[in-house]
PDB file of C-alpha atoms and ligand atoms in Angstrom:
ATOM      1  CA  MET A   1      38.537 220.911  25.556  1.00 84.00           C
ATOM      2  CA  SER A   2      38.896 224.646  24.947  1.00 93.00           C
ATOM      3  CA  LEU A   3      35.894 226.668  23.841  1.00 96.00           C
ATOM      4  CA  ILE A   4      38.232 228.501  21.478  1.00 98.00           C
ATOM      5  CA  LYS A   5      38.366 226.693  18.154  1.00 98.00           C
ATOM      6  CA  LEU A   6      40.316 228.504  15.465  1.00 98.00           C
ATOM      7  CA  ILE A   7      40.420 227.532  11.801  1.00 98.00           C
ATOM      8  CA  ASP A   8      43.437 228.486   9.692  1.00 98.00           C
ATOM      9  CA  PHE A   9      42.363 229.204   6.137  1.00 98.00           C
ATOM     10  CA  ARG A  10      44.527 228.428   3.137  1.00 98.00           C
ATOM     11  CA  THR A  11      46.382 231.427   1.779  1.00 98.00           C
ATOM     12  CA  PHE A  12      48.170 232.082  -1.480  1.00 98.00           C
ATOM     13  CA  ALA A  13      50.726 234.831  -1.053  1.00 98.00           C
ATOM     14  CA  ASP A  14      52.947 236.287  -3.732  1.00 98.00           C
ATOM     15  CA  SER A  15      54.368 239.660  -4.674  1.00 98.00           C
ATOM     16  CA  ARG A  16      50.830 240.874  -5.526  1.00 98.00           C
ATOM     17  CA  GLY A  17      49.485 240.247  -2.046  1.00 98.00           C
ATOM     18  CA  THR A  18      47.632 237.429  -0.314  1.00 98.00           C
ATOM     19  CA  LEU A  19      44.493 235.511  -1.248  1.00 98.00           C
ATOM     20  CA  ALA A  20      42.699 233.516   1.465  1.00 98.00           C
ATOM     21  CA  VAL A  21      40.095 230.834   0.673  1.00 98.00           C
ATOM     22  CA  VAL A  22      37.047 229.723   2.680  1.00 98.00           C
ATOM     23  CA  GLU A  23      34.911 226.972   1.146  1.00 98.00           C
ATOM     24  CA  GLY A  24      31.623 225.934   2.733  1.00 98.00           C
ATOM     25  CA  SER A  25      31.573 222.377   4.161  1.00 98.00           C
ATOM     26  CA  LEU A  26      35.347 222.136   3.556  1.00 98.00           C
ATOM     27  CA  ASP A  27      37.078 224.939   5.447  1.00 98.00           C
ATOM     28  CA  VAL A  28      34.089 225.593   7.715  1.00 98.00           C
ATOM     29  CA  PRO A  29      32.065 222.616   9.007  1.00 97.00           C
ATOM     30  CA  PHE A  30      28.739 223.644   7.479  1.00 98.00           C
ATOM     31  CA  GLU A  31      27.158 224.885   4.271  1.00 98.00           C
ATOM     32  CA  ILE A  32      27.268 228.678   4.285  1.00 98.00           C
ATOM     33  CA  ARG A  33      23.714 230.046   4.031  1.00 98.00           C
ATOM     34  CA  ARG A  34      24.383 233.595   5.190  1.00 98.00           C
ATOM     35  CA  VAL A  35      27.225 236.099   5.415  1.00 98.00           C
ATOM     36  CA  TYR A  36      27.015 239.272   7.473  1.00 98.00           C
ATOM     37  CA  TYR A  37      29.646 241.741   8.553  1.00 98.00           C
ATOM     38  CA  LEU A  38      30.120 244.473  11.104  1.00 98.00           C
ATOM     39  CA  TYR A  39      32.073 247.661  10.481  1.00 98.00           C
ATOM     40  CA  GLY A  40      32.144 251.260  11.657  1.00 97.00           C
ATOM     41  CA  LEU A  41      32.387 249.834  15.153  1.00 97.00           C
ATOM     42  CA  SER A  42      33.104 251.756  18.279  1.00 93.00           C
ATOM     43  CA  GLY A  43      35.897 250.625  20.607  1.00 90.00           C
ATOM     44  CA  ASP A  44      33.904 251.448  23.718  1.00 93.00           C
ATOM     45  CA  LEU A  45      30.745 249.553  22.733  1.00 96.00           C
ATOM     46  CA  GLN A  46      29.991 245.848  22.973  1.00 98.00           C
ATOM     47  CA  ARG A  47      27.926 243.580  20.732  1.00 98.00           C
ATOM     48  CA  GLY A  48      26.609 240.055  20.703  1.00 98.00           C
ATOM     49  CA  PHE A  49      25.272 239.106  24.153  1.00 98.00           C
ATOM     50  CA  HIS A  50      23.373 236.107  22.904  1.00 98.00           C
ATOM     51  CA  ALA A  51      23.588 232.407  22.062  1.00 98.00           C
ATOM     52  CA  HIS A  52      21.839 230.346  19.412  1.00 98.00           C
ATOM     53  CA  HIS A  53      19.912 227.132  19.772  1.00 98.00           C
ATOM     54  CA  GLU A  54      21.000 225.702  16.410  1.00 98.00           C
ATOM     55  CA  LEU A  55      23.040 228.205  14.420  1.00 98.00           C
ATOM     56  CA  GLU A  56      26.717 227.455  13.714  1.00 98.00           C
ATOM     57  CA  GLN A  57      28.969 230.387  12.857  1.00 98.00           C
ATOM     58  CA  VAL A  58      32.563 231.249  12.029  1.00 98.00           C
ATOM     59  CA  ALA A  59      33.815 234.807  12.656  1.00 98.00           C
ATOM     60  CA  ILE A  60      36.698 236.269  10.642  1.00 98.00           C
ATOM     61  CA  CYS A  61      38.279 239.612  11.446  1.00 98.00           C
ATOM     62  CA  LEU A  62      39.050 240.753   7.890  1.00 98.00           C
ATOM     63  CA  SER A  63      40.632 244.005   9.040  1.00 98.00           C
ATOM     64  CA  GLY A  64      41.793 245.263  12.426  1.00 98.00           C
ATOM     65  CA  SER A  65      41.020 243.337  15.584  1.00 98.00           C
ATOM     66  CA  CYS A  66      38.419 242.692  18.243  1.00 98.00           C
ATOM     67  CA  SER A  67      37.979 240.621  21.384  1.00 98.00           C
ATOM     68  CA  PHE A  68      35.566 237.762  22.005  1.00 98.00           C
ATOM     69  CA  LEU A  69      34.167 236.274  25.155  1.00 98.00           C
ATOM     70  CA  LEU A  70      32.823 232.734  24.708  1.00 98.00           C
ATOM     71  CA  ASP A  71      30.798 231.134  27.493  1.00 98.00           C
ATOM     72  CA  ASP A  72      29.201 227.667  27.462  1.00 98.00           C
ATOM     73  CA  GLY A  73      27.504 228.190  30.815  1.00 97.00           C
ATOM     74  CA  GLN A  74      30.351 226.506  32.681  1.00 96.00           C
ATOM     75  CA  ARG A  75      33.494 228.125  31.324  1.00 97.00           C
ATOM     76  CA  LYS A  76      34.294 231.566  29.983  1.00 98.00           C
ATOM     77  CA  GLU A  77      37.205 232.048  27.573  1.00 98.00           C
ATOM     78  CA  ARG A  78      38.462 235.173  25.864  1.00 98.00           C
ATOM     79  CA  LEU A  79      40.571 235.791  22.806  1.00 98.00           C
ATOM     80  CA  ARG A  80      41.709 238.583  20.530  1.00 98.00           C
ATOM     81  CA  LEU A  81      40.850 237.943  16.872  1.00 98.00           C
ATOM     82  CA  ASP A  82      43.304 239.796  14.634  1.00 98.00           C
ATOM     83  CA  SER A  83      44.179 237.672  11.602  1.00 98.00           C
ATOM     84  CA  PRO A  84      42.285 237.822   8.277  1.00 98.00           C
ATOM     85  CA  HIS A  85      43.128 234.181   7.573  1.00 98.00           C
ATOM     86  CA  GLN A  86      41.830 232.775  10.862  1.00 98.00           C
ATOM     87  CA  GLY A  87      38.237 231.922  11.714  1.00 98.00           C
ATOM     88  CA  LEU A  88      36.754 231.534  15.189  1.00 98.00           C
ATOM     89  CA  ARG A  89      34.026 228.933  15.517  1.00 98.00           C
ATOM     90  CA  ILE A  90      30.962 230.075  17.439  1.00 98.00           C
ATOM     91  CA  GLU A  91      29.120 226.849  18.098  1.00 98.00           C
ATOM     92  CA  ARG A  92      25.494 226.402  19.046  1.00 98.00           C
ATOM     93  CA  MET A  93      24.647 227.169  22.676  1.00 98.00           C
ATOM     94  CA  VAL A  94      27.733 229.294  23.233  1.00 98.00           C
ATOM     95  CA  TRP A  95      27.027 232.732  24.679  1.00 98.00           C
ATOM     96  CA  HIS A  96      29.235 235.285  22.927  1.00 98.00           C
ATOM     97  CA  GLU A  97      30.155 238.905  23.415  1.00 98.00           C
ATOM     98  CA  MET A  98      32.412 241.071  21.224  1.00 98.00           C
ATOM     99  CA  TYR A  99      34.261 244.137  22.481  1.00 98.00           C
ATOM    100  CA  ASP A 100      37.397 246.299  22.132  1.00 98.00           C
ATOM    101  CA  PHE A 101      36.904 246.792  18.391  1.00 98.00           C
ATOM    102  CA  SER A 102      39.768 248.590  16.669  1.00 98.00           C
ATOM    103  CA  ALA A 103      38.658 251.581  14.558  1.00 97.00           C
ATOM    104  CA  ASP A 104      39.484 249.656  11.353  1.00 97.00           C
ATOM    105  CA  CYS A 105      37.757 246.428  12.440  1.00 98.00           C
ATOM    106  CA  VAL A 106      35.684 244.627   9.809  1.00 98.00           C
ATOM    107  CA  LEU A 107      34.221 241.482  11.349  1.00 98.00           C
ATOM    108  CA  MET A 108      32.664 239.025   8.897  1.00 98.00           C
ATOM    109  CA  VAL A 109      30.531 236.124  10.091  1.00 98.00           C
ATOM    110  CA  LEU A 110      29.671 233.008   8.080  1.00 98.00           C
ATOM    111  CA  ALA A 111      26.471 231.341   9.249  1.00 98.00           C
ATOM    112  CA  SER A 112      24.877 227.948   8.679  1.00 98.00           C
ATOM    113  CA  GLU A 113      21.276 229.242   8.479  1.00 98.00           C
ATOM    114  CA  HIS A 114      19.291 232.199   7.281  1.00 98.00           C
ATOM    115  CA  TYR A 115      18.436 234.837   9.870  1.00 98.00           C
ATOM    116  CA  ASP A 116      15.889 233.563  12.380  1.00 98.00           C
ATOM    117  CA  GLU A 117      15.204 235.633  15.487  1.00 98.00           C
ATOM    118  CA  SER A 118      13.505 232.649  17.156  1.00 98.00           C
ATOM    119  CA  ASP A 119      16.875 230.832  17.246  1.00 98.00           C
ATOM    120  CA  TYR A 120      18.359 233.535  19.520  1.00 98.00           C
ATOM    121  CA  ILE A 121      18.670 233.361  23.301  1.00 98.00           C
ATOM    122  CA  ARG A 122      19.202 236.981  24.324  1.00 98.00           C
ATOM    123  CA  ASP A 123      18.647 236.598  28.058  1.00 98.00           C
ATOM    124  CA  TYR A 124      21.684 235.295  29.981  1.00 98.00           C
ATOM    125  CA  GLU A 125      19.644 233.744  32.802  1.00 98.00           C
ATOM    126  CA  GLN A 126      17.523 231.886  30.241  1.00 98.00           C
ATOM    127  CA  PHE A 127      20.737 230.701  28.548  1.00 98.00           C
ATOM    128  CA  LEU A 128      22.058 229.318  31.855  1.00 98.00           C
ATOM    129  CA  ALA A 129      18.723 227.625  32.545  1.00 97.00           C
ATOM    130  CA  GLU A 130      18.716 225.967  29.114  1.00 97.00           C
ATOM    131  CA  VAL A 131      22.327 224.759  29.522  1.00 97.00           C
ATOM    132  CA  LYS A 132      21.429 223.314  32.923  1.00 94.00           C
ATOM    133  CA  HIS A 133      18.285 221.673  31.556  1.00 93.00           C
ATOM    134  CA  ALA A 134      20.232 220.109  28.635  1.00 92.00           C
ATOM    135  CA  ALA A 135      22.833 218.694  31.060  1.00 90.00           C
ATOM    136  CA  GLY A 136      20.075 216.893  32.979  1.00 86.00           C
ATOM    137  CA  PRO A 137      19.925 216.155  36.718  1.00 79.00           C
TER     138      PRO A 137
HETATM  139  P1  LIG B   1      22.147 242.246  16.635  1.00 72.88           P
HETATM  140  O1  LIG B   1      21.757 240.838  16.920  1.00 72.88           O
HETATM  141  O2  LIG B   1      21.786 243.289  17.639  1.00 72.88           O
HETATM  142  O3  LIG B   1      23.736 242.336  16.367  1.00 72.88           O
HETATM  143  P2  LIG B   1      24.960 241.833  17.299  1.00 72.88           P
HETATM  144  O4  LIG B   1      24.764 240.385  17.560  1.00 72.88           O
HETATM  145  O5  LIG B   1      26.193 242.098  16.480  1.00 72.88           O
HETATM  146  O6  LIG B   1      24.972 242.647  18.535  1.00 72.88           O
HETATM  147  O7  LIG B   1      21.559 242.632  15.198  1.00 72.88           O
HETATM  148  C1  LIG B   1      21.386 243.972  14.793  1.00 72.88           C
HETATM  149  C2  LIG B   1      20.182 244.063  13.867  1.00 72.88           C
HETATM  150  O8  LIG B   1      20.442 243.375  12.648  1.00 72.88           O
HETATM  151  C3  LIG B   1      18.942 243.445  14.462  1.00 72.88           C
HETATM  152  O9  LIG B   1      17.852 244.325  14.192  1.00 72.88           O
HETATM  153  C4  LIG B   1      18.732 242.167  13.699  1.00 72.88           C
HETATM  154  C5  LIG B   1      19.389 242.457  12.354  1.00 72.88           C
HETATM  155  N1  LIG B   1      19.965 241.293  11.667  1.00 72.88           N
HETATM  156  C6  LIG B   1      19.375 240.848  10.499  1.00 72.88           C
HETATM  157  O10 LIG B   1      18.331 241.357  10.046  1.00 72.88           O
HETATM  158  N2  LIG B   1      19.947 239.800   9.838  1.00 72.88           N
HETATM  159  C7  LIG B   1      21.077 239.192  10.294  1.00 72.88           C
HETATM  160  O11 LIG B   1      21.574 238.251   9.641  1.00 72.88           O
HETATM  161  C8  LIG B   1      21.672 239.655  11.524  1.00 72.88           C
HETATM  162  C9  LIG B   1      22.919 239.003  12.075  1.00 72.88           C
HETATM  163  C10 LIG B   1      21.081 240.718  12.176  1.00 72.88           C
END
């Protein structure tokens, strides 16, 4: 199964514009405990470079576009996120990197837990070791 799991949010479009809806536990598979967003990004810089032990997230590019690399320790997949009514699931124990931000990129992330630095794996070799350990002998 692909690492890339996209969610299409419901939209209501009329002559006034478009309204998109994201409801916790309905449109995303968790209760939303935290929302954060990135903006003022530079196209030649990269962000992310970590995985989470438990955190579940959905990333939505509200404006502009950016690229994602997802890596579960066995496969690496890339995609360009460029639709304000599509969410990309970032599941637990998936290493992720974001890059090639457009100048107008606003990247919003919905998260299942409050911020907890101890949930982060920021070292790629440690990430690979934990994936290997979880898979067993
Ligand atoms: P960082 O993890 O470096 O961002 P990215 O994954 O996009 O590269 O986070 C930048 C700073 O923001 C860092 O000091 C931690 C802080 N932070 C919070 O305080 N709360 C949050 O919810 C998040 C996501 C980050």
